[in-house]
Amino acid sequence: MAAAGASLFRGAKVDWIYSEDRLSHPPSMKLARSSRAAQGQVPATLEVERVWRREAVGHIQTVSSSLKIPVSVAAHAAILLHRFYMEQSFLEFRKFYVATCCLLIAMKLSPEAKVSHMARAKDILRTSLRRTGMDVKDDSPHFQFHLDELLYCERALLATFGFNVDAEVPQALIPKYVNAMGLTKENGFTKGNELIINAVRIANSVGGSTLCLEYPAPTIACAMIQSAVTQMAIELPHSSSGKPWYETVTVTLRDKAGMKDQLGAILLRAKDFMKSEQLHLDSQAPTAASSRRSGGSSSSNTPVRPKRPASERRQSLRKRSRDA
């Protein structure tokens, strides 16, 4: 992956696959260390940064479910969020706005989008605020403030990506691959739909991980299908050429060499992530119960006015765009 900089802002085509070293040193850790004395920030460890990613993706999935947004759109939003925080810091851009903004952009690119951009922004923002316990009327100054912050965040995200917001989504590839293998009722395979549902479910469950920054979407899609096959205790039909099933469907895969090892590595990472996710949820359960009893909400998920003046942040964004 090319280093972040002017080439990124110009919209240069990149594959968004990061090295292990880059993944271990995201911008949030650097900014936290450099700004701690000036702003009183607590340094973000890698573990904390990964928790923030999980929480942000969880927000996307919850809001998407509430609005009945397609799974593939929510997955696209999650990928955008992971990419954004490899170039920007959680401490500079609050995850509530970034998650909501990523969902807005993914919806805008979706063929299912049938309403205006502003109406969609208000709908997504309204649902996002309610999830944090804030029921704000659309015509209130408070709602307008959050809408302004959301639209500012959208401009920052587009500037960071150089308007390159397309992404291959494993959840969208899974049905294509299963159908490409002929796993349909017409061909005598009765569990094709079940296989798709389980593979997509597994892909959603690891959406908070950084797999999308480590492997191409076709490879992840194949790994999710393989995981579903294992869970369902079924066997996929062998191809007439004798090739592994994943080579018959990933015709656009750039690196077929070592594909078996890659699938194994992804499945192992997915298993470890789901285990750590469950431990995280278990550790948060007492806190969540206490918050519900007190009528409060987690401050980390609640949208607030950034410390930095909006005018200053907008000037910074304009300067960044001119430098590009």
Tab-separated table of C-alpha atoms in Angstrom:
chain	number	residue	atom	x	y	z
A	1	MET	CA	0.000	0.000	0.000
A	2	ALA	CA	1.353	3.355	-0.948
A	3	ALA	CA	1.939	5.757	1.872
A	4	ALA	CA	-0.842	8.215	2.597
A	5	GLY	CA	-0.278	11.594	1.018
A	6	ALA	CA	-0.859	13.670	-2.062
A	7	SER	CA	-1.234	10.625	-4.326
A	8	LEU	CA	-4.104	9.400	-2.188
A	9	PHE	CA	-5.888	12.763	-2.299
A	10	ARG	CA	-5.608	12.851	-6.078
A	11	GLY	CA	-7.703	9.706	-6.231
A	12	ALA	CA	-4.868	7.371	-7.246
A	13	LYS	CA	-6.028	3.789	-7.597
A	14	VAL	CA	-4.869	1.767	-4.626
A	15	ASP	CA	-5.692	-1.761	-3.518
A	16	TRP	CA	-6.177	-0.785	0.157
A	17	ILE	CA	-4.158	-3.788	1.354
A	18	TYR	CA	-1.863	-2.784	4.212
A	19	SER	CA	1.283	-4.349	5.597
A	20	GLU	CA	1.343	-5.871	9.054
A	21	ASP	CA	3.548	-3.014	10.222
A	22	ARG	CA	1.071	-0.366	9.021
A	23	LEU	CA	-1.829	-2.207	10.634
A	24	SER	CA	0.086	-2.306	13.917
A	25	HIS	CA	0.669	1.470	13.877
A	26	PRO	CA	-2.599	3.192	12.863
A	27	PRO	CA	-2.841	7.020	12.921
A	28	SER	CA	-4.871	7.032	16.143
A	29	MET	CA	-1.863	5.801	18.096
A	30	LYS	CA	0.427	8.448	16.632
A	31	LEU	CA	-1.937	11.365	17.171
A	32	ALA	CA	-2.744	10.259	20.705
A	33	ARG	CA	0.922	10.256	21.667
A	34	SER	CA	1.721	13.603	20.026
A	35	SER	CA	-1.350	15.462	21.327
A	36	ARG	CA	-1.573	14.010	24.821
A	37	ALA	CA	0.253	16.892	26.531
A	38	ALA	CA	-1.599	19.608	24.601
A	39	GLN	CA	-5.101	18.189	24.761
A	40	GLY	CA	-4.997	15.748	27.646
A	41	GLN	CA	-5.625	12.789	25.332
A	42	VAL	CA	-5.043	9.271	26.587
A	43	PRO	CA	-2.717	7.333	24.252
A	44	ALA	CA	-4.620	4.897	22.065
A	45	THR	CA	-3.146	1.429	22.260
A	46	LEU	CA	-3.662	-0.971	19.369
A	47	GLU	CA	-6.159	-2.908	21.486
A	48	VAL	CA	-8.213	0.236	22.158
A	49	GLU	CA	-8.091	1.212	18.476
A	50	ARG	CA	-9.454	-2.215	17.492
A	51	VAL	CA	-12.254	-1.874	20.056
A	52	TRP	CA	-13.207	1.489	18.523
A	53	ARG	CA	-13.357	-0.162	15.107
A	54	ARG	CA	-15.665	-2.894	16.416
A	55	GLU	CA	-17.940	-0.353	18.063
A	56	ALA	CA	-18.125	1.799	14.931
A	57	VAL	CA	-18.957	-1.168	12.696
A	58	GLY	CA	-21.498	-2.321	15.275
A	59	HIS	CA	-23.152	1.096	14.981
A	60	ILE	CA	-23.317	0.744	11.194
A	61	GLN	CA	-24.860	-2.719	11.403
A	62	THR	CA	-27.436	-1.684	14.023
A	63	VAL	CA	-28.586	1.407	12.127
A	64	SER	CA	-28.684	-0.576	8.865
A	65	SER	CA	-30.859	-3.201	10.478
A	66	SER	CA	-33.233	-0.555	11.830
A	67	LEU	CA	-33.607	1.070	8.407
A	68	LYS	CA	-33.702	-2.270	6.550
A	69	ILE	CA	-30.636	-1.291	4.532
A	70	PRO	CA	-29.207	-4.195	2.464
A	71	VAL	CA	-26.400	-6.166	4.098
A	72	SER	CA	-24.043	-5.485	1.204
A	73	VAL	CA	-24.502	-1.714	1.677
A	74	ALA	CA	-23.713	-1.940	5.390
A	75	ALA	CA	-20.654	-4.066	4.589
A	76	HIS	CA	-19.490	-1.452	2.060
A	77	ALA	CA	-19.840	1.223	4.756
A	78	ALA	CA	-17.771	-0.862	7.187
A	79	ILE	CA	-14.989	-1.233	4.611
A	80	LEU	CA	-14.934	2.540	4.044
A	81	LEU	CA	-14.691	3.096	7.791
A	82	HIS	CA	-11.738	0.718	8.157
A	83	ARG	CA	-9.934	2.424	5.280
A	84	PHE	CA	-10.615	5.921	6.620
A	85	TYR	CA	-9.083	5.150	10.007
A	86	MET	CA	-5.926	3.889	8.339
A	87	GLU	CA	-5.434	7.432	7.038
A	88	GLN	CA	-7.055	9.513	9.813
A	89	SER	CA	-7.301	9.308	13.593
A	90	PHE	CA	-10.213	8.378	15.833
A	91	LEU	CA	-9.148	11.276	18.043
A	92	GLU	CA	-9.556	13.759	15.204
A	93	PHE	CA	-12.775	12.341	13.725
A	94	ARG	CA	-15.334	10.948	16.151
A	95	LYS	CA	-16.461	7.463	15.219
A	96	PHE	CA	-20.171	8.236	15.558
A	97	TYR	CA	-20.035	10.715	12.669
A	98	VAL	CA	-17.629	8.656	10.559
A	99	ALA	CA	-19.729	5.482	10.897
A	100	THR	CA	-22.910	7.374	10.078
A	101	CYS	CA	-21.198	9.144	7.180
A	102	CYS	CA	-19.808	5.903	5.715
A	103	LEU	CA	-23.306	4.442	5.744
A	104	LEU	CA	-24.633	7.550	4.029
A	105	ILE	CA	-22.024	7.325	1.246
A	106	ALA	CA	-22.560	3.580	0.776
A	107	MET	CA	-26.311	4.206	0.492
A	108	LYS	CA	-25.683	6.946	-2.054
A	109	LEU	CA	-23.738	4.473	-4.224
A	110	SER	CA	-26.333	1.727	-3.812
A	111	PRO	CA	-28.676	0.973	-6.729
A	112	GLU	CA	-31.444	0.670	-4.114
A	113	ALA	CA	-31.128	4.383	-3.293
A	114	LYS	CA	-34.415	6.045	-4.194
A	115	VAL	CA	-34.466	9.219	-2.094
A	116	SER	CA	-32.501	12.462	-2.213
A	117	HIS	CA	-29.099	12.713	-0.567
A	118	MET	CA	-30.299	15.181	2.091
A	119	ALA	CA	-33.410	13.152	2.952
A	120	ARG	CA	-31.250	10.046	3.268
A	121	ALA	CA	-28.748	11.909	5.455
A	122	LYS	CA	-31.496	13.069	7.823
A	123	ASP	CA	-33.034	9.597	8.007
A	124	ILE	CA	-29.734	7.894	8.817
A	125	LEU	CA	-28.715	10.612	11.288
A	126	ARG	CA	-32.102	10.513	13.050
A	127	THR	CA	-31.833	6.747	13.538
A	128	SER	CA	-28.199	7.043	14.659
A	129	LEU	CA	-29.063	9.667	17.278
A	130	ARG	CA	-31.950	7.595	18.613
A	131	ARG	CA	-29.589	4.663	19.024
A	132	THR	CA	-27.539	6.807	21.430
A	133	GLY	CA	-30.662	7.755	23.371
A	134	MET	CA	-31.154	11.169	21.712
A	135	ASP	CA	-34.576	11.798	20.165
A	136	VAL	CA	-34.009	15.150	18.450
A	137	LYS	CA	-36.589	16.877	16.266
A	138	ASP	CA	-35.522	17.574	12.705
A	139	ASP	CA	-36.215	21.304	12.938
A	140	SER	CA	-34.242	21.824	16.158
A	141	PRO	CA	-30.861	23.624	16.258
A	142	HIS	CA	-29.405	20.538	17.956
A	143	PHE	CA	-30.326	18.316	15.005
A	144	GLN	CA	-28.989	20.886	12.541
A	145	PHE	CA	-25.683	20.929	14.420
A	146	HIS	CA	-25.305	17.163	14.096
A	147	LEU	CA	-26.340	17.319	10.433
A	148	ASP	CA	-23.680	19.960	9.772
A	149	GLU	CA	-21.067	17.787	11.500
A	150	LEU	CA	-22.165	14.785	9.433
A	151	LEU	CA	-21.895	16.679	6.142
A	152	TYR	CA	-18.514	18.115	7.194
A	153	CYS	CA	-17.343	14.584	7.944
A	154	GLU	CA	-18.555	13.492	4.507
A	155	ARG	CA	-16.377	16.139	2.859
A	156	ALA	CA	-13.390	15.084	4.981
A	157	LEU	CA	-13.900	11.448	4.053
A	158	LEU	CA	-14.181	12.185	0.340
A	159	ALA	CA	-11.085	14.393	0.510
A	160	THR	CA	-9.148	11.634	2.269
A	161	PHE	CA	-10.158	9.063	-0.363
A	162	GLY	CA	-9.819	11.411	-3.313
A	163	PHE	CA	-13.450	10.441	-4.083
A	164	ASN	CA	-12.326	6.831	-4.558
A	165	VAL	CA	-15.097	5.225	-2.495
A	166	ASP	CA	-15.735	2.066	-4.523
A	167	ALA	CA	-15.108	-1.267	-2.868
A	168	GLU	CA	-15.600	-4.945	-3.600
A	169	VAL	CA	-17.777	-6.413	-0.869
A	170	PRO	CA	-17.452	-10.091	0.172
A	171	GLN	CA	-21.163	-10.231	1.103
A	172	ALA	CA	-22.045	-9.311	-2.490
A	173	LEU	CA	-19.583	-11.823	-3.977
A	174	ILE	CA	-20.755	-14.813	-1.918
A	175	PRO	CA	-24.092	-15.330	-3.752
A	176	LYS	CA	-22.328	-14.904	-7.108
A	177	TYR	CA	-19.745	-17.545	-6.246
A	178	VAL	CA	-22.278	-20.058	-4.929
A	179	ASN	CA	-24.404	-19.630	-8.054
A	180	ALA	CA	-21.319	-19.829	-10.278
A	181	MET	CA	-20.593	-23.264	-8.829
A	182	GLY	CA	-24.085	-24.377	-9.857
A	183	LEU	CA	-25.175	-24.985	-6.279
A	184	THR	CA	-28.871	-24.528	-7.024
A	185	LYS	CA	-31.991	-26.625	-6.627
A	186	GLU	CA	-32.148	-26.978	-10.393
A	187	ASN	CA	-28.819	-28.818	-10.231
A	188	GLY	CA	-29.868	-31.019	-7.333
A	189	PHE	CA	-28.147	-29.024	-4.556
A	190	THR	CA	-30.814	-28.161	-1.986
A	191	LYS	CA	-28.681	-26.162	0.456
A	192	GLY	CA	-27.507	-23.370	-1.797
A	193	ASN	CA	-29.582	-20.641	-0.110
A	194	GLU	CA	-28.658	-21.898	3.335
A	195	LEU	CA	-24.991	-21.849	2.371
A	196	ILE	CA	-25.273	-18.240	1.185
A	197	ILE	CA	-27.102	-17.131	4.336
A	198	ASN	CA	-24.551	-18.758	6.647
A	199	ALA	CA	-21.550	-17.451	4.703
A	200	VAL	CA	-22.932	-13.893	4.718
A	201	ARG	CA	-23.701	-14.191	8.435
A	202	ILE	CA	-20.113	-15.201	9.162
A	203	ALA	CA	-18.827	-12.338	7.005
A	204	ASN	CA	-20.997	-9.899	8.987
A	205	SER	CA	-19.729	-11.274	12.285
A	206	VAL	CA	-16.119	-10.438	11.369
A	207	GLY	CA	-16.975	-7.049	9.860
A	208	GLY	CA	-15.362	-5.283	12.812
A	209	SER	CA	-11.999	-6.940	12.132
A	210	THR	CA	-9.310	-5.609	9.802
A	211	LEU	CA	-9.533	-8.549	7.376
A	212	CYS	CA	-10.695	-6.201	4.606
A	213	LEU	CA	-7.376	-4.338	4.997
A	214	GLU	CA	-5.331	-7.539	4.787
A	215	TYR	CA	-6.930	-9.614	2.016
A	216	PRO	CA	-8.834	-8.913	-1.238
A	217	ALA	CA	-12.612	-9.295	-1.103
A	218	PRO	CA	-12.680	-12.420	-3.364
A	219	THR	CA	-10.335	-14.237	-0.986
A	220	ILE	CA	-12.434	-13.279	2.043
A	221	ALA	CA	-15.631	-14.359	0.271
A	222	CYS	CA	-14.128	-17.775	-0.453
A	223	ALA	CA	-13.021	-18.118	3.166
A	224	MET	CA	-16.540	-17.303	4.407
A	225	ILE	CA	-18.026	-19.920	2.083
A	226	GLN	CA	-15.487	-22.475	3.290
A	227	SER	CA	-16.321	-21.637	6.909
A	228	ALA	CA	-20.046	-22.082	6.207
A	229	VAL	CA	-19.357	-25.399	4.468
A	230	THR	CA	-17.472	-26.607	7.554
A	231	GLN	CA	-20.220	-25.476	9.934
A	232	MET	CA	-22.933	-27.131	7.841
A	233	ALA	CA	-20.877	-30.335	7.530
A	234	ILE	CA	-21.437	-30.578	3.786
A	235	GLU	CA	-19.171	-31.175	0.817
A	236	LEU	CA	-19.048	-29.053	-2.302
A	237	PRO	CA	-19.135	-30.867	-5.648
A	238	HIS	CA	-15.781	-31.362	-7.319
A	239	SER	CA	-15.194	-29.487	-10.575
A	240	SER	CA	-14.871	-31.458	-13.804
A	241	SER	CA	-11.297	-30.187	-14.162
A	242	GLY	CA	-10.345	-31.440	-10.719
A	243	LYS	CA	-9.421	-27.940	-9.492
A	244	PRO	CA	-10.326	-26.746	-5.982
A	245	TRP	CA	-13.779	-25.158	-5.918
A	246	TYR	CA	-12.445	-21.694	-5.112
A	247	GLU	CA	-10.346	-21.614	-8.283
A	248	THR	CA	-13.435	-22.243	-10.384
A	249	VAL	CA	-15.164	-19.085	-9.131
A	250	THR	CA	-12.409	-16.568	-8.335
A	251	VAL	CA	-11.501	-15.978	-11.953
A	252	THR	CA	-10.451	-12.419	-11.149
A	253	LEU	CA	-8.314	-13.379	-8.173
A	254	ARG	CA	-4.912	-11.810	-8.581
A	255	ASP	CA	-2.931	-14.311	-6.518
A	256	LYS	CA	-4.115	-17.911	-6.761
A	257	ALA	CA	-0.752	-19.153	-5.539
A	258	GLY	CA	-1.004	-20.114	-1.896
A	259	MET	CA	-4.788	-19.650	-1.932
A	260	LYS	CA	-5.302	-22.642	0.331
A	261	ASP	CA	-2.921	-21.173	2.915
A	262	GLN	CA	-4.642	-17.802	2.660
A	263	LEU	CA	-8.048	-19.353	3.291
A	264	GLY	CA	-6.668	-21.146	6.332
A	265	ALA	CA	-5.135	-17.935	7.675
A	266	ILE	CA	-8.387	-15.997	7.220
A	267	LEU	CA	-10.460	-18.690	8.913
A	268	LEU	CA	-8.067	-18.733	11.854
A	269	ARG	CA	-8.171	-14.923	12.123
A	270	ALA	CA	-11.963	-14.953	11.898
A	271	LYS	CA	-12.217	-17.534	14.659
A	272	ASP	CA	-9.878	-15.544	16.918
A	273	PHE	CA	-11.779	-12.323	16.213
A	274	MET	CA	-15.163	-13.826	17.065
A	275	LYS	CA	-13.720	-15.219	20.280
A	276	SER	CA	-12.273	-11.821	21.262
A	277	GLU	CA	-15.552	-10.142	20.292
A	278	GLN	CA	-17.480	-12.407	22.646
A	279	LEU	CA	-15.026	-11.691	25.463
A	280	HIS	CA	-15.427	-7.949	24.793
A	281	LEU	CA	-19.225	-8.215	24.894
A	282	ASP	CA	-19.095	-10.222	28.112
A	283	SER	CA	-16.842	-7.611	29.742
A	284	GLN	CA	-19.184	-4.797	28.625
A	285	ALA	CA	-22.374	-6.464	29.875
A	286	PRO	CA	-22.187	-5.187	33.508
A	287	THR	CA	-21.396	-1.654	32.279
A	288	ALA	CA	-24.288	-1.701	29.834
A	289	ALA	CA	-26.700	-2.954	32.492
A	290	SER	CA	-25.574	-0.223	34.882
A	291	SER	CA	-26.013	2.388	32.153
A	292	ARG	CA	-29.559	1.243	31.427
A	293	ARG	CA	-30.470	1.380	35.117
A	294	SER	CA	-29.133	4.916	35.393
A	295	GLY	CA	-30.756	5.996	32.129
A	296	GLY	CA	-27.392	7.023	30.664
A	297	SER	CA	-25.446	6.046	27.591
A	298	SER	CA	-21.836	5.346	26.813
A	299	SER	CA	-19.935	8.588	26.311
A	300	SER	CA	-17.756	6.930	23.678
A	301	ASN	CA	-20.791	6.413	21.462
A	302	THR	CA	-22.520	9.720	22.123
A	303	PRO	CA	-22.037	12.468	19.512
A	304	VAL	CA	-20.656	15.657	21.014
A	305	ARG	CA	-19.280	18.957	19.734
A	306	PRO	CA	-15.592	18.513	18.852
A	307	LYS	CA	-13.086	20.511	20.882
A	308	ARG	CA	-11.615	21.984	17.716
A	309	PRO	CA	-13.706	24.890	16.308
A	310	ALA	CA	-15.621	23.935	13.172
A	311	SER	CA	-14.226	26.934	11.261
A	312	GLU	CA	-10.665	25.826	12.018
A	313	ARG	CA	-11.351	22.258	10.922
A	314	ARG	CA	-12.967	23.452	7.682
A	315	GLN	CA	-9.956	25.659	6.941
A	316	SER	CA	-7.695	22.645	7.509
A	317	LEU	CA	-9.787	20.560	5.122
A	318	ARG	CA	-9.708	23.259	2.427
A	319	LYS	CA	-5.932	23.588	2.788
A	320	ARG	CA	-5.546	19.815	2.478
A	321	SER	CA	-7.629	19.842	-0.722
A	322	ARG	CA	-5.527	22.702	-2.203
A	323	ASP	CA	-2.280	20.897	-1.345
A	324	ALA	CA	-3.546	17.825	-3.159
